[in-house]
Amino acid sequence: MRHYITVGILVIVAAFGTYFGLDALELMPEAASAQAGPIDWLWNYQVIAISFLFALIVVPLVYSLIVFRRKKGDTSDAEHIEGNTNLEIGWTIAPLFIVMVFAYMGSYSLSEVRRADPQAMIVKVHARQFSWTFEYPEQGGFMSNELHLPVDRQVLLQMDSTDVIHSFWIPEFRVKQDVVPGRVTELRITPTLINLPSQPYKVRCAELCGSAHYSMESKVFVSDESTFQQWAAEQLAAYAAAQTPEAKGELLAKNNGCFGCHSPVGAALVGPTWKGLFGSQVQLSNGTTVTADEAFILDSILNPQATIVAGFEGASAMPAYAFTEEELSYIVAYIMSLK
Ligand code: CUA
C-alpha cells in the first residue's frame, strides 16, 4: 500500500511539473485570430492529458526500476501473476471515455473554427512553386504578393494551386489548409490583433512542395479598416499609374511572385536572375549557347522546360503561367529593360 501512495503522489507531482514545464516553453506564438481561441482551448486540455499520461507511464516505470531491482544474492523467481480482469476492464473503459470526451471537444472546436460569417470578405489565394499571390476581387480585383487584412472582419480565403499541393499556414492565426491543384479549398480567418508594419506575420507553406519550399513565404499585415482601404486604394492607383509596358511588366512580375525565383537585381535564386539577361550569351544545360533575345525570353516563359540554363538543372520545374499575350509582352519588355 505504501508503494501505491508514494507512486500516486509522484505521478501527480510529475504531471504538474510536465504541464507547467511545457507551458513555460511557450510553444505557441501569440494568438491573433478568433479561430485561435477554440484551437488553443482544445490544445491546452490535450497537453494536460498528455502530461498526466506521461507521468502515469514513466513514474511507475522508473520507481519499479529503482525500488524493485534485484537485491544482491537474491536468485529466486519473481511472483507469478496470471492477470487481473478488473484492471483490464478499467484501463479499457477509462481511455475510451477520455477519447470520447476529446472527440466531442474536437468537433465543438472545429465547428467554432469553421463558423461562417455571411459578410466575410473574399480574398483569392493562388499558390505555386514557390510563391503566394493574393487577389482582392471586392476591392477592384488587383493582385498582391502580400496579404493585407482588416482587423475584426472575417476573411474567406478561396485558394487554388497551379502545380502541386501546398499548405497555407499562418502560425499566429493557428488554422492551416492544404491548397490542391484542380480544386478550390477554403479557409476562414478573423484577425483580432493589429500587427506593427515592421513586424508582419508570415504565410508559410506547410507542405513539402519542392526544392525551394522553405522560401515560400509572404508577409501578412493586419490593420484597422481605414488603413486597409487606403492600402487597397494605393494598389489600384499603382495599377492605373503603370503606364509604360516596362512598369506594367514590373507590377505583373511582382504580384505574380516571379521575384520569388528570379531576382531583378542580380542574385541567383531558384532561377536565373533577370538583370543583364537581355542580349547576353546564355549557356544552356545541353551544352549550347544562345543569345537571350526577345524570342528566347518569351519562349522561356511559355515553355519553361524546353531550354534550361546551365546550373539550374536541379531547380524544380517553373510552372506554366496563364498570362494573356498582352501581359506577356509587358513582362518581356520589363525583363529587357533590366540592364
Ligand atoms: Cu509550397 Cu511548400
CSV table of C-alpha atoms and ligand atoms in Angstrom, one decimal, residues 165-166 205-209 213 216, ligand 1:
chain,number,residue,atom,x,y,z
A,165,ILE,CA,-0.1,20.5,-53.2
A,166,HIS,CA,0.9,23.4,-50.9
A,205,CYS,CA,3.9,26.8,-46.8
A,206,ALA,CA,3.5,23.7,-44.6
A,207,GLU,CA,3.7,21.0,-47.3
A,208,LEU,CA,7.0,20.0,-48.8
A,209,CYS,CA,6.5,21.1,-52.4
A,213,HIS,CA,9.6,25.0,-50.3
A,216,MET,CA,7.6,30.0,-50.0
B,1,CUA,CU1,4.6,25.3,-51.3
B,1,CUA,CU2,5.9,24.0,-49.7
